[in-house]
mmCIF file of C-alpha atoms and ligand atoms in Angstrom:
data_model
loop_
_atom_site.group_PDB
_atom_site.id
_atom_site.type_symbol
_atom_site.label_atom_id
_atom_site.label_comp_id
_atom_site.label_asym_id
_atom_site.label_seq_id
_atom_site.Cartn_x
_atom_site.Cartn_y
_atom_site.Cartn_z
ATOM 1 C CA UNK T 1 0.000 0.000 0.000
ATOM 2 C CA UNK T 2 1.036 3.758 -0.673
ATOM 3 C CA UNK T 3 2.702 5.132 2.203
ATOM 4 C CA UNK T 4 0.293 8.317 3.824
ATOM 5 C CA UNK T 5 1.581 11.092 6.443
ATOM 6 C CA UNK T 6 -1.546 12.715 7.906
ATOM 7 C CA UNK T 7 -1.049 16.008 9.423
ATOM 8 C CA UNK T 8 -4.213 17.493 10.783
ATOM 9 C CA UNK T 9 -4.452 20.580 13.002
ATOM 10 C CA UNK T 10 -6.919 23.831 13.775
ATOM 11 C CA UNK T 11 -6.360 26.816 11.127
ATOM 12 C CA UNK T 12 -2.828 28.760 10.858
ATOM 13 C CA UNK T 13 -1.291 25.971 12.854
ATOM 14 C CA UNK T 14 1.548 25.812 10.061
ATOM 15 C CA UNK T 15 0.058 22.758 9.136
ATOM 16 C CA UNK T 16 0.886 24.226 4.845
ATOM 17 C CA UNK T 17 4.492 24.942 5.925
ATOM 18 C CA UNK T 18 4.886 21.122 7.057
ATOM 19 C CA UNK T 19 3.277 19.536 4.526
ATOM 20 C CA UNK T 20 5.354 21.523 1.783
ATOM 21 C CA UNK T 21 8.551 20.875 3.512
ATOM 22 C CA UNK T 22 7.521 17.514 3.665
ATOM 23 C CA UNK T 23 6.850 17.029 0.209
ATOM 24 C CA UNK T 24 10.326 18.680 -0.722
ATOM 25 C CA UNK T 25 11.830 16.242 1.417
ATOM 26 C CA UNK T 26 10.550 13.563 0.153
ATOM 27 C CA UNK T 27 10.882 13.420 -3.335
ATOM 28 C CA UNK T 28 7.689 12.634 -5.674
ATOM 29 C CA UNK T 29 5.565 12.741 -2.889
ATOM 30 C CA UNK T 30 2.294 13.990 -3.257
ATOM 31 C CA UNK T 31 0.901 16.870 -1.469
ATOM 32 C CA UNK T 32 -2.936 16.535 -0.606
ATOM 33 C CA UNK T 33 -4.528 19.972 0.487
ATOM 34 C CA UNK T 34 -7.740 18.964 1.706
ATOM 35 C CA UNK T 35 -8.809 22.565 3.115
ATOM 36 C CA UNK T 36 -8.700 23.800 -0.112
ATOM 37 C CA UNK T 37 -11.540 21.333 -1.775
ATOM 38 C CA UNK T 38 -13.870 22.337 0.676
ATOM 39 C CA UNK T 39 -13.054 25.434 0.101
ATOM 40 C CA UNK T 40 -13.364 25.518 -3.748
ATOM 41 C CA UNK T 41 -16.415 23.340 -2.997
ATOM 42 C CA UNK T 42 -17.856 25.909 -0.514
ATOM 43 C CA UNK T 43 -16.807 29.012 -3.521
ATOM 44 C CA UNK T 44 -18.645 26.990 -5.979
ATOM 45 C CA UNK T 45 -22.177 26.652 -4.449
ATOM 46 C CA UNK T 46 -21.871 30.272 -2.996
ATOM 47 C CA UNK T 47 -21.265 31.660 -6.797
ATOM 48 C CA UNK T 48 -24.225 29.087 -8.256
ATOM 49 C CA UNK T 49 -26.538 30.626 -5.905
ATOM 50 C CA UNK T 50 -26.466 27.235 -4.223
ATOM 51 C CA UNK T 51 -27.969 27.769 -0.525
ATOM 52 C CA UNK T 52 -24.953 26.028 2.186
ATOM 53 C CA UNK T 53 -27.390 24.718 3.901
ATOM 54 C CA UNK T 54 -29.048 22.621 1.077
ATOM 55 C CA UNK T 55 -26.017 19.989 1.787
ATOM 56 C CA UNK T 56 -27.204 17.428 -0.782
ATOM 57 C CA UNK T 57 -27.275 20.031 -3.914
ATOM 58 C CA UNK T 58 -23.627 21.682 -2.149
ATOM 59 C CA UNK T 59 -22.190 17.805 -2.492
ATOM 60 C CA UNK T 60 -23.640 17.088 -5.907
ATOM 61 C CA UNK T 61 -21.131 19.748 -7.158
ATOM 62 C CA UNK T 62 -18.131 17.790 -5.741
ATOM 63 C CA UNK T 63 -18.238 15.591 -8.666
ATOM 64 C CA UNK T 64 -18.422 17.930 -11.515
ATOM 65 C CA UNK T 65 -15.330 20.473 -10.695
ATOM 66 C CA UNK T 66 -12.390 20.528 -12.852
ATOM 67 C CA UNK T 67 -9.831 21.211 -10.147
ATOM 68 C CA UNK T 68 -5.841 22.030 -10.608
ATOM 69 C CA UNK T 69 -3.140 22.775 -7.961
ATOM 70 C CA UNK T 70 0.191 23.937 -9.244
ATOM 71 C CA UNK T 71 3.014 25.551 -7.839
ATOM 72 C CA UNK T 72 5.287 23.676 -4.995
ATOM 73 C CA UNK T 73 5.191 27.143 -2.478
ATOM 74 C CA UNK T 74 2.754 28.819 -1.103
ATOM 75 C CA UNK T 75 4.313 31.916 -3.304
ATOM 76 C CA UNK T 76 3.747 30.145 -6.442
ATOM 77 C CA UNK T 77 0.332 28.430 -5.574
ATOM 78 C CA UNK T 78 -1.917 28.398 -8.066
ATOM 79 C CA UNK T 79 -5.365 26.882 -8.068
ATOM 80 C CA UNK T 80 -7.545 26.434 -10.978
ATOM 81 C CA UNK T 81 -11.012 25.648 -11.178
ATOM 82 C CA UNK T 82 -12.733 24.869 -14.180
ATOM 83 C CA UNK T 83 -9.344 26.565 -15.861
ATOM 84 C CA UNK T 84 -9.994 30.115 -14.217
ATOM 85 C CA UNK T 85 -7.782 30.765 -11.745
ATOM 86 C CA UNK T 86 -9.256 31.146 -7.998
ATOM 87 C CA UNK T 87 -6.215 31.259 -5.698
ATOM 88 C CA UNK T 88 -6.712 34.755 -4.260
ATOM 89 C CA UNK T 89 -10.826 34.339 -3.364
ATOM 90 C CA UNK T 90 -10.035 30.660 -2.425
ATOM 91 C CA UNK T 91 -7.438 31.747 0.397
ATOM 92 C CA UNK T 92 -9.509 34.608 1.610
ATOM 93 C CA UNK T 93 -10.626 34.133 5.490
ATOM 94 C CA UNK T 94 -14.388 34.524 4.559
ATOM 95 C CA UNK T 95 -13.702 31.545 2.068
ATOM 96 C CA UNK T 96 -12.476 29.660 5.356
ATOM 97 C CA UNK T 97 -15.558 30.260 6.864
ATOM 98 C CA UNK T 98 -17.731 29.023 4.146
ATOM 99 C CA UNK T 99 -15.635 25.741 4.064
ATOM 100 C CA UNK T 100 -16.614 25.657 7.607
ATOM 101 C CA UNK T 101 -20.299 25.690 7.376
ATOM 102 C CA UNK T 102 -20.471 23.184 4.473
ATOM 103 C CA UNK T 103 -17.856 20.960 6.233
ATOM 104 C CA UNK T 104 -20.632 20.122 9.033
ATOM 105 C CA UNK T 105 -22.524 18.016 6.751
ATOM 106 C CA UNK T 106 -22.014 14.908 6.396
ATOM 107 C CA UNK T 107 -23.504 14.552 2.353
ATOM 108 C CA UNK T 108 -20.828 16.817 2.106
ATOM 109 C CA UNK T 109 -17.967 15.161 3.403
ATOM 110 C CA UNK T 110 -18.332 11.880 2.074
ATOM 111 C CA UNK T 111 -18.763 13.879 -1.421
ATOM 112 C CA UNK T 112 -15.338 14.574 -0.855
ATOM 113 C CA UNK T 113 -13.905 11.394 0.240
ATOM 114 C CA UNK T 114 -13.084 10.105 -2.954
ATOM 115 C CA UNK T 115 -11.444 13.462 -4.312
ATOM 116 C CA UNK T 116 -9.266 12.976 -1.392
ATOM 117 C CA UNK T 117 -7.998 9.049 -1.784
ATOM 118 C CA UNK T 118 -7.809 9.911 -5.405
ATOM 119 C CA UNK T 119 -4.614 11.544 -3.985
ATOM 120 C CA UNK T 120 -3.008 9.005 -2.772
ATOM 121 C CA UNK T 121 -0.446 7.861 -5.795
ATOM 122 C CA UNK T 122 2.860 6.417 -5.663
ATOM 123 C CA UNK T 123 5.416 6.793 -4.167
ATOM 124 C CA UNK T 124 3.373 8.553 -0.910
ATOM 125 C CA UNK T 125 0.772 11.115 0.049
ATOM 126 C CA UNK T 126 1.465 13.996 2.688
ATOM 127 C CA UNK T 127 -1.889 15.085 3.591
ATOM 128 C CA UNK T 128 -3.066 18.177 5.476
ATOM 129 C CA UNK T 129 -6.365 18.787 6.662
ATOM 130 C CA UNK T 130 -8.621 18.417 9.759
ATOM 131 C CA UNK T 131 -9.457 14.500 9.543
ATOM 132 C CA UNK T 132 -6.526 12.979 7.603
ATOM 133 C CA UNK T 133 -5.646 10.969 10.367
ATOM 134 C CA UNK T 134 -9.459 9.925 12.339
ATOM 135 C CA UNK T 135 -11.116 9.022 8.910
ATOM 136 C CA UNK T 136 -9.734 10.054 5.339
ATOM 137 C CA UNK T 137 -6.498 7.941 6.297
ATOM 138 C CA UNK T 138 -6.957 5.889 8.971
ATOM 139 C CA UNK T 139 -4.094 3.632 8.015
ATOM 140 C CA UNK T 140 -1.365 6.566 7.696
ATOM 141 C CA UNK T 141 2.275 5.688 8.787
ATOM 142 C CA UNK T 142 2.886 8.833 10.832
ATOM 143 C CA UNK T 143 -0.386 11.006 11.909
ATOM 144 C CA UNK T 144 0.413 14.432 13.038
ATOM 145 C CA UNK T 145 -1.651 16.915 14.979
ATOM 146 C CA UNK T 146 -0.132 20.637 15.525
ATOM 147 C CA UNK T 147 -1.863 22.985 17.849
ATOM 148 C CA UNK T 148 -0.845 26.539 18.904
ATOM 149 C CA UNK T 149 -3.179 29.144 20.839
ATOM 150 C CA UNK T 150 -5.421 30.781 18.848
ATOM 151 C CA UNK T 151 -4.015 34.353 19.842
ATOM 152 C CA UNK T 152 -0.754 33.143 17.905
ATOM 153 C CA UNK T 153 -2.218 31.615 15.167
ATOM 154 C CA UNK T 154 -3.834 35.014 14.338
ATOM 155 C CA UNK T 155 -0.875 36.679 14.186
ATOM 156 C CA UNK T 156 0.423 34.147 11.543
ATOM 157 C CA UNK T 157 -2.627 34.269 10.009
ATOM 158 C CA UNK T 158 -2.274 37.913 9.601
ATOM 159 C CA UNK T 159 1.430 38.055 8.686
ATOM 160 C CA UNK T 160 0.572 35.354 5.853
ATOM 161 C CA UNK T 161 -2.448 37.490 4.464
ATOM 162 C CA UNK T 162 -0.371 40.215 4.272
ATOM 163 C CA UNK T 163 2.714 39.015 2.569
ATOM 164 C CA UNK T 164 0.180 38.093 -0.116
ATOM 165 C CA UNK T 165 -1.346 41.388 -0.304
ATOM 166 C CA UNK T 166 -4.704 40.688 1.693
ATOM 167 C CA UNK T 167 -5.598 43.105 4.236
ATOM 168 C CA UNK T 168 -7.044 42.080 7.398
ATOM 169 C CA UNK T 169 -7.245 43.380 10.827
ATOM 170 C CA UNK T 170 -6.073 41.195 14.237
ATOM 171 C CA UNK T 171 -8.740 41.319 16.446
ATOM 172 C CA UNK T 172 -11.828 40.653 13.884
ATOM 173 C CA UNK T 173 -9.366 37.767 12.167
ATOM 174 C CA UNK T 174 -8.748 35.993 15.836
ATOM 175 C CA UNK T 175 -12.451 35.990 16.500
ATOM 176 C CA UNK T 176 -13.032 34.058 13.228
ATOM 177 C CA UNK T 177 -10.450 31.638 13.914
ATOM 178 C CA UNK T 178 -12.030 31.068 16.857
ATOM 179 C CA UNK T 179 -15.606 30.592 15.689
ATOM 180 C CA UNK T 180 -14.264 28.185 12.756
ATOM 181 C CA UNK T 181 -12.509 26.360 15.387
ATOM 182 C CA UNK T 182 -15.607 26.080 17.475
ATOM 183 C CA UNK T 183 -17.581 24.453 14.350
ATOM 184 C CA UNK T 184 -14.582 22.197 13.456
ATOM 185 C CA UNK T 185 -13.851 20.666 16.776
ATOM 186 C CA UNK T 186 -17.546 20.523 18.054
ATOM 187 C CA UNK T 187 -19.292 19.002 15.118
ATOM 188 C CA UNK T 188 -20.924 15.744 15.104
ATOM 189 C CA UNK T 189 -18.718 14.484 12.052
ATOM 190 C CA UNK T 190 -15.301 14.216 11.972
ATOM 191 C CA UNK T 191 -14.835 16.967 14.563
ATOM 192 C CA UNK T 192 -11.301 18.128 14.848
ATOM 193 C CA UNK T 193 -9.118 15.398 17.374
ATOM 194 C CA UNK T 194 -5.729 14.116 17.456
ATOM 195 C CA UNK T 195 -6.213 10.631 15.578
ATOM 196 C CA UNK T 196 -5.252 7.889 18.071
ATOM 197 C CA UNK T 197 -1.559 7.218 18.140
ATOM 198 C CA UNK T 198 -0.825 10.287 16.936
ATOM 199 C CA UNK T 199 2.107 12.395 17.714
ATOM 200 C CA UNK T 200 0.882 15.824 18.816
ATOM 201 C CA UNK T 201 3.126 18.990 18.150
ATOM 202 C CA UNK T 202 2.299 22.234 20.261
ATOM 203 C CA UNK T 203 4.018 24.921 18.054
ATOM 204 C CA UNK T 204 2.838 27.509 20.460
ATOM 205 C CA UNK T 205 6.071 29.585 20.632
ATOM 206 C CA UNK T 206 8.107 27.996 18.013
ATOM 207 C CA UNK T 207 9.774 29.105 15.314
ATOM 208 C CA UNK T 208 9.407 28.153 11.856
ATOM 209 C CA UNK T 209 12.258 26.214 12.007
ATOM 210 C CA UNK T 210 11.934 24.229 15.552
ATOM 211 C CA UNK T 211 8.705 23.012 14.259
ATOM 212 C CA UNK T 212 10.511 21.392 11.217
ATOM 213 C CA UNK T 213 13.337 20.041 13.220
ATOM 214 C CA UNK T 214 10.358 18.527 15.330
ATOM 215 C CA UNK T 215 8.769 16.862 12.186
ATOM 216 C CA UNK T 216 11.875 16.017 10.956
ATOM 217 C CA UNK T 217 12.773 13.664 14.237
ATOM 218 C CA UNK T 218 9.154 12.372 13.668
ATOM 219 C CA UNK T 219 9.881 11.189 10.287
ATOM 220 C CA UNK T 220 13.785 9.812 11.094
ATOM 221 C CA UNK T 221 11.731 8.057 13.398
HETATM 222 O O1 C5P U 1 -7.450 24.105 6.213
HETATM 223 P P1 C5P U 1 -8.383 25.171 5.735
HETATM 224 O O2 C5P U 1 -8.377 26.389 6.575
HETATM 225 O O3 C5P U 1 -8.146 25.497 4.294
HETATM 226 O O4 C5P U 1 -9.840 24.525 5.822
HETATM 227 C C1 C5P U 1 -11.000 25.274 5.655
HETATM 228 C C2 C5P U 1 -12.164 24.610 6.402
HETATM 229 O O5 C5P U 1 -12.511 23.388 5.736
HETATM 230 C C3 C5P U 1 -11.862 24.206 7.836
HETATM 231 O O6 C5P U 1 -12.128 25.229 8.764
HETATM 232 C C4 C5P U 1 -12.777 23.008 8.044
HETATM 233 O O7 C5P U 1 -14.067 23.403 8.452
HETATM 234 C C5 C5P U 1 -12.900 22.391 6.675
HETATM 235 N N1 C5P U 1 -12.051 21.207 6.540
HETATM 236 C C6 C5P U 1 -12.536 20.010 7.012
HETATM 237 N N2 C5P U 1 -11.802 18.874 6.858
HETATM 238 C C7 C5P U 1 -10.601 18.906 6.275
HETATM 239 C C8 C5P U 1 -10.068 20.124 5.814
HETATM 240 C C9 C5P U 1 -10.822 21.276 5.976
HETATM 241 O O8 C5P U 1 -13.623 19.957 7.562
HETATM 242 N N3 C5P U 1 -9.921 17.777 6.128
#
């Protein structure tokens, strides 16, 4: 079987800077970025005039989109949908918080499942996300969960937004966080939880680079 590293965390954990390191350091490794389908998912309803709450006519669009990640940094990301290029309104907070809402149902989520094993190709899958390890992976060879406070994963938030030209504001950004948090980790499906067995990495504090030395002993390992 294809080898699978899940890493699964709460929002602007760093969970994007792991998985791309990871899938530099491990060459032809595929990178699964499972925030961004229900994200593009989420987009895609909202433009259609789809209602979020209708979850069966939100998951009957999973099927149908054409979607293309390119680009190996988060600098160069570029993610196409039906060919037009969405990167900038896919990475927007208020995108996050769309994903959110249709994440909660389950039509939704197993709409999704086979997106995500699709994924999984030779020689291995590094896959980021909120369930990677509890249900879209179950099997994985290393499961991951980062947490950080939510205070600091603002300010990363906002530092990230910002280097890519999106303005945002501290105090209104950290209250979303923590209301997308709330949804993730207190739904009835797949709710955000370290998988069992799985090694959790508190990054409250660290640098960049100590969390990579971190996940680099987890992988010598
Ligand atoms: O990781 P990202 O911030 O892009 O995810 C956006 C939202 O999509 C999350 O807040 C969560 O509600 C949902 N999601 C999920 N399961 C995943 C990945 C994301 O429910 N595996």
């Amino acid at each position: 079987t294809i080898p699978v590293i899940a890493v699964d965390g709460p929002s602007g954990v760093g969970k994007g800077l792991v998985t791309r390191w990871l899938a530099q350091r491990l060459p032809g490794w595929h990178r699964l970025d499972s925030g961004a389908l229900y994200r593009i998912l989420a987009l895609s309803a909202h433009r259609r005039g789809v209602d979020l709450h209708e979850a069966r006519a939100v998951a009957g669009l999973a099927p149908r989109l054409d979607i293309r990640f390119e680009g190996a940094s988060e600098d160069d990301e570029r993610i196409l949908v039906d060919g037009e290029n969405w990167t900038h309104d896919v990475r927007r907070e208020s995108t996050g918080a769309l994903a959110s809402k249709i994440a909660a149902a389950p039509e939704v989520r197993a709409a999704l499942l086979q997106r995500q094993h699709d994924f999984r190709q030779a020689p291995g899958l590094i896959a980021d996300g909120r369930d990677m390890g509890t249900v879209v992976f179950p099997d994985a060879a290393l499961k991951i969960f980062m947490d950080a406070s939510p205070e600091e994963r603002a300010q990363r938030r906002l530092k990230q937004l910002s280097a890519k030209g999106i303005q945002a504001t501290l105090a209104p950004l950290c209250e979303e966080i923590r209301a997308r948090d709330e949804r993730d980790r207190n739904r009835p499906i797949a709710p955000l939880k370290p998988a069992e067995h799985a090694e959790v990495v508190d990054t409250t504090g660290l640098s960049p680079e100590a969390v990579i030395a971190r996940v680099e002993e987890l992988v010598q390992r």
